[in-house]
Short mmCIF file of C-alpha atoms in Angstrom, two decimals:
data_model
loop_
_atom_site.label_atom_id
_atom_site.label_comp_id
_atom_site.label_asym_id
_atom_site.label_seq_id
_atom_site.Cartn_x
_atom_site.Cartn_y
_atom_site.Cartn_z
CA GLU A 1 -12.49 -18.10 -10.89
CA GLY A 2 -9.15 -19.81 -10.29
CA GLY A 3 -5.86 -18.04 -10.42
CA SER A 4 -2.46 -17.60 -8.86
CA THR A 5 -1.89 -15.51 -5.75
CA LEU A 6 1.20 -13.35 -5.62
CA VAL A 7 3.69 -13.33 -2.76
CA ASP A 8 3.13 -10.61 -0.15
CA GLY A 9 4.07 -6.99 -0.84
CA PRO A 10 7.46 -6.89 0.91
CA THR A 11 8.56 -10.15 -0.76
CA PHE A 12 7.42 -8.91 -4.19
CA SER A 13 9.26 -5.61 -3.68
CA LYS A 14 12.50 -7.32 -2.63
CA THR A 15 12.24 -9.89 -5.44
CA ILE A 16 11.81 -7.42 -8.31
CA LYS A 17 14.57 -5.17 -6.94
CA ASP A 18 16.89 -8.19 -6.70
CA LEU A 19 15.94 -9.23 -10.24
CA ALA A 20 16.53 -5.78 -11.74
CA ASN A 21 19.88 -5.34 -10.00
CA ASN A 22 21.14 -8.93 -10.28
CA THR A 23 21.57 -9.27 -6.54
CA THR A 24 20.03 -11.06 -3.56
CA THR A 25 20.59 -8.32 -1.01
CA SER A 26 17.69 -5.90 -1.65
CA VAL A 27 15.20 -5.18 1.10
CA TYR A 28 11.56 -4.26 0.52
CA ASN A 29 12.02 -0.66 1.67
CA SER A 30 15.26 0.02 -0.22
CA TYR A 31 15.33 2.45 -3.12
CA ASP A 32 15.65 1.25 -6.70
CA ASN A 33 16.81 3.28 -9.70
CA SER A 34 16.70 0.49 -12.32
CA ILE A 35 13.01 -0.20 -12.84
CA ASN A 36 11.15 2.14 -15.24
CA TYR A 37 8.10 0.02 -16.02
CA ILE A 38 6.09 -2.74 -14.35
CA GLY A 39 3.26 -4.46 -16.19
CA PHE A 40 1.01 -7.36 -15.24
CA TYR A 41 -0.03 -9.75 -17.99
CA SER A 42 -2.63 -12.42 -17.38
CA ARG A 43 -2.95 -14.88 -20.27
CA GLU A 44 -1.61 -12.26 -22.71
CA LEU A 45 2.04 -11.66 -23.44
CA PRO A 46 3.74 -8.26 -23.36
CA GLU A 47 3.80 -6.73 -26.83
CA GLY A 48 6.69 -8.00 -28.92
CA TYR A 49 7.38 -11.09 -26.76
CA THR A 50 6.75 -14.80 -27.12
CA LEU A 51 6.84 -17.11 -24.13
CA GLU A 52 10.03 -18.60 -25.55
CA ASN A 53 11.94 -15.31 -25.61
CA LEU A 54 10.43 -14.20 -22.29
CA ASN A 55 11.77 -17.37 -20.68
CA LYS A 56 15.29 -16.49 -21.87
CA LEU A 57 15.21 -13.28 -19.81
CA PRO A 58 16.27 -13.22 -16.14
CA ASN A 59 13.14 -14.26 -14.22
CA VAL A 60 11.84 -15.27 -10.81
CA SER A 61 8.66 -16.72 -9.39
CA VAL A 62 6.45 -14.13 -7.69
CA SER A 63 3.45 -16.32 -6.85
CA LEU A 64 2.74 -18.73 -4.03
CA ASP A 65 2.19 -21.58 -6.53
CA ASP A 66 5.20 -20.75 -8.78
CA LYS A 67 2.91 -20.06 -11.75
CA VAL A 68 3.50 -16.32 -12.08
CA ARG A 69 6.95 -15.10 -13.04
CA ALA A 70 8.55 -11.67 -13.17
CA TYR A 71 10.87 -11.08 -16.11
CA TYR A 72 13.41 -8.28 -16.39
CA ASP A 73 14.48 -6.63 -19.64
CA SER A 74 16.24 -3.25 -19.92
CA GLY A 75 14.45 -1.42 -17.12
CA ASN A 76 11.14 -3.24 -17.60
CA ILE A 77 9.53 -5.79 -15.29
CA TYR A 78 6.93 -8.01 -16.95
CA VAL A 79 4.80 -10.03 -14.52
CA TYR A 80 3.27 -12.87 -16.52
CA GLY A 81 0.81 -15.55 -15.48
CA ASP A 82 -0.94 -18.09 -17.66
CA SER A 83 -4.01 -17.69 -15.46
CA HIS A 84 -5.66 -15.00 -13.35
CA ILE A 85 -3.15 -12.94 -11.28
CA ILE A 86 -4.41 -12.30 -7.74
CA ALA A 87 -2.76 -9.81 -5.40
CA ASN A 88 -1.80 -11.08 -1.96
CA GLU A 89 -3.87 -10.09 1.09
CA ASN A 90 -0.86 -8.03 2.12
CA MET A 91 0.22 -5.46 -0.51
CA TYR A 92 2.32 -3.57 2.06
CA SER A 93 5.14 -1.67 0.29
CA MET A 94 4.66 -3.70 -2.92
CA PHE A 95 5.82 -0.87 -5.23
CA ARG A 96 7.68 1.14 -2.61
CA GLY A 97 10.81 3.16 -3.34
CA LEU A 98 10.86 2.64 -7.10
CA LYS A 99 12.56 5.97 -7.80
CA SER A 100 12.75 5.55 -11.61
CA LEU A 101 9.30 4.06 -12.18
CA THR A 102 7.41 6.10 -14.80
CA ASN A 103 4.78 3.61 -15.96
CA LEU A 104 2.76 1.04 -14.04
CA ASN A 105 0.21 -1.21 -15.76
CA LEU A 106 -2.00 -2.87 -13.13
CA LYS A 107 -5.03 -3.70 -15.31
CA SER A 108 -4.47 -7.47 -14.96
CA LEU A 109 -3.94 -7.46 -11.20
CA ASP A 110 -6.99 -8.59 -9.20
CA THR A 111 -7.03 -7.16 -5.67
CA PHE A 112 -10.26 -8.72 -4.37
CA LYS A 113 -8.40 -10.61 -1.57
CA THR A 114 -6.29 -7.68 -0.39
CA THR A 115 -6.78 -6.32 3.14
CA SER A 116 -3.64 -4.17 3.49
CA MET A 117 -2.59 -1.50 1.00
CA GLN A 118 -0.34 0.19 3.53
CA GLY A 119 2.50 2.05 1.79
CA THR A 120 1.79 0.19 -1.48
CA PHE A 121 3.10 2.99 -3.75
CA LYS A 122 5.08 4.95 -1.16
CA GLU A 123 8.17 6.84 -2.39
CA SER A 124 7.70 5.96 -6.07
CA SER A 125 8.53 9.57 -6.68
CA LYS A 126 8.85 9.72 -10.49
CA LEU A 127 5.43 8.29 -11.36
CA LYS A 128 3.21 11.07 -12.78
CA SER A 129 0.00 9.15 -13.39
CA LEU A 130 -1.62 6.22 -11.61
CA ASP A 131 -4.86 4.55 -12.68
CA ILE A 132 -6.08 2.01 -10.15
CA SER A 133 -9.77 2.41 -10.93
CA ASN A 134 -9.87 -1.36 -11.58
CA PHE A 135 -8.80 -2.18 -8.00
CA ASP A 136 -11.33 -4.10 -5.89
CA THR A 137 -10.75 -2.57 -2.45
CA SER A 138 -13.88 -3.94 -0.77
CA ASN A 139 -11.84 -5.99 1.76
CA VAL A 140 -9.10 -3.43 2.43
CA THR A 141 -8.87 -2.25 6.06
CA THR A 142 -5.73 -0.10 5.88
CA MET A 143 -4.58 2.43 3.29
CA TYR A 144 -2.10 4.03 5.70
CA ASN A 145 0.61 5.96 3.76
CA MET A 146 -0.60 4.30 0.54
CA PHE A 147 0.58 7.10 -1.78
CA GLN A 148 2.94 8.94 0.58
CA ASP A 149 5.87 10.80 -1.02
CA MET A 150 4.77 10.25 -4.63
CA THR A 151 6.04 13.75 -5.22
CA SER A 152 5.65 13.78 -9.06
CA LEU A 153 2.13 12.33 -9.10
CA GLU A 154 -0.21 14.64 -11.04
CA SER A 155 -3.09 12.28 -11.84
CA LEU A 156 -4.58 9.65 -9.53
CA ASN A 157 -7.68 7.71 -10.62
CA LEU A 158 -9.52 6.21 -7.63
CA LYS A 159 -12.90 6.23 -9.41
CA ASN A 160 -14.23 2.87 -8.22
CA PHE A 161 -12.56 2.72 -4.81
CA ASN A 162 -14.69 0.98 -2.19
CA THR A 163 -13.48 2.20 1.20
CA SER A 164 -16.36 0.87 3.28
CA ASN A 165 -14.07 -1.39 5.38
CA VAL A 166 -11.07 0.94 5.65
CA LYS A 167 -10.18 1.89 9.24
CA ASN A 168 -6.84 3.63 8.67
CA MET A 169 -6.26 6.34 6.03
CA ALA A 170 -3.58 8.26 7.97
CA GLY A 171 -0.98 9.81 5.68
CA MET A 172 -2.68 8.28 2.64
CA PHE A 173 -2.17 11.39 0.50
CA SER A 174 0.76 13.03 2.30
CA HIS A 175 3.43 14.86 0.26
CA LEU A 176 1.68 14.60 -3.10
CA ASN A 177 3.21 17.94 -4.10
CA SER A 178 2.29 17.75 -7.81
CA LEU A 179 -1.28 16.42 -7.59
CA VAL A 180 -3.61 18.60 -9.65
CA GLN A 181 -6.98 17.06 -8.81
CA LEU A 182 -8.28 14.37 -6.48
CA ASN A 183 -11.86 13.14 -6.46
CA ILE A 184 -12.74 11.18 -3.33
CA SER A 185 -16.48 11.88 -3.47
CA SER A 186 -17.20 8.13 -3.56
CA PHE A 187 -15.23 7.43 -0.37
CA ASP A 188 -17.15 5.83 2.50
CA THR A 189 -15.24 6.84 5.62
CA SER A 190 -17.74 5.53 8.17
CA LYS A 191 -15.25 3.03 9.67
CA VAL A 192 -12.16 5.25 9.53
CA THR A 193 -10.59 5.95 12.93
CA ASP A 194 -7.13 7.16 11.75
#
């Protein structure tokens, strides 16, 4: 199936932080206190929006082909594509340091191409629940520090995670002080060396 591939993780992180703070000086590993929600919308619009009023919001391209845009409205980032939204091979630090993020909707993000999920959610310390059971992780080789310092995280759904190609899981779950339960019974760690 066709689709649009997003920019790499550090570029996405910098771009949405710049958008939310009306600046051009953010860096991928900087902290952000403006973004409360990020949602991905493939072929469906965020509730209450038309394409016309979305286009009036501050927005930036976040895909390699310019067909996926991120829109900012009052603490919310809406990532909209009129076709399939495909995560980049490199999701390094994609949602890193989003200190006010309380809700993340990743149902329309296809991760089948991704090989690096290093630090993807690192330091998003206000998020209490994360459901990434829809993630295709069959090509991922590193999950190093993937959830590190998500200190408020209570619920983490990794139900369908395929870790058969992962070599590095070091620090993957470090400093998850609030986590109540974690089921990793489906994890294949046969290739893990770190």
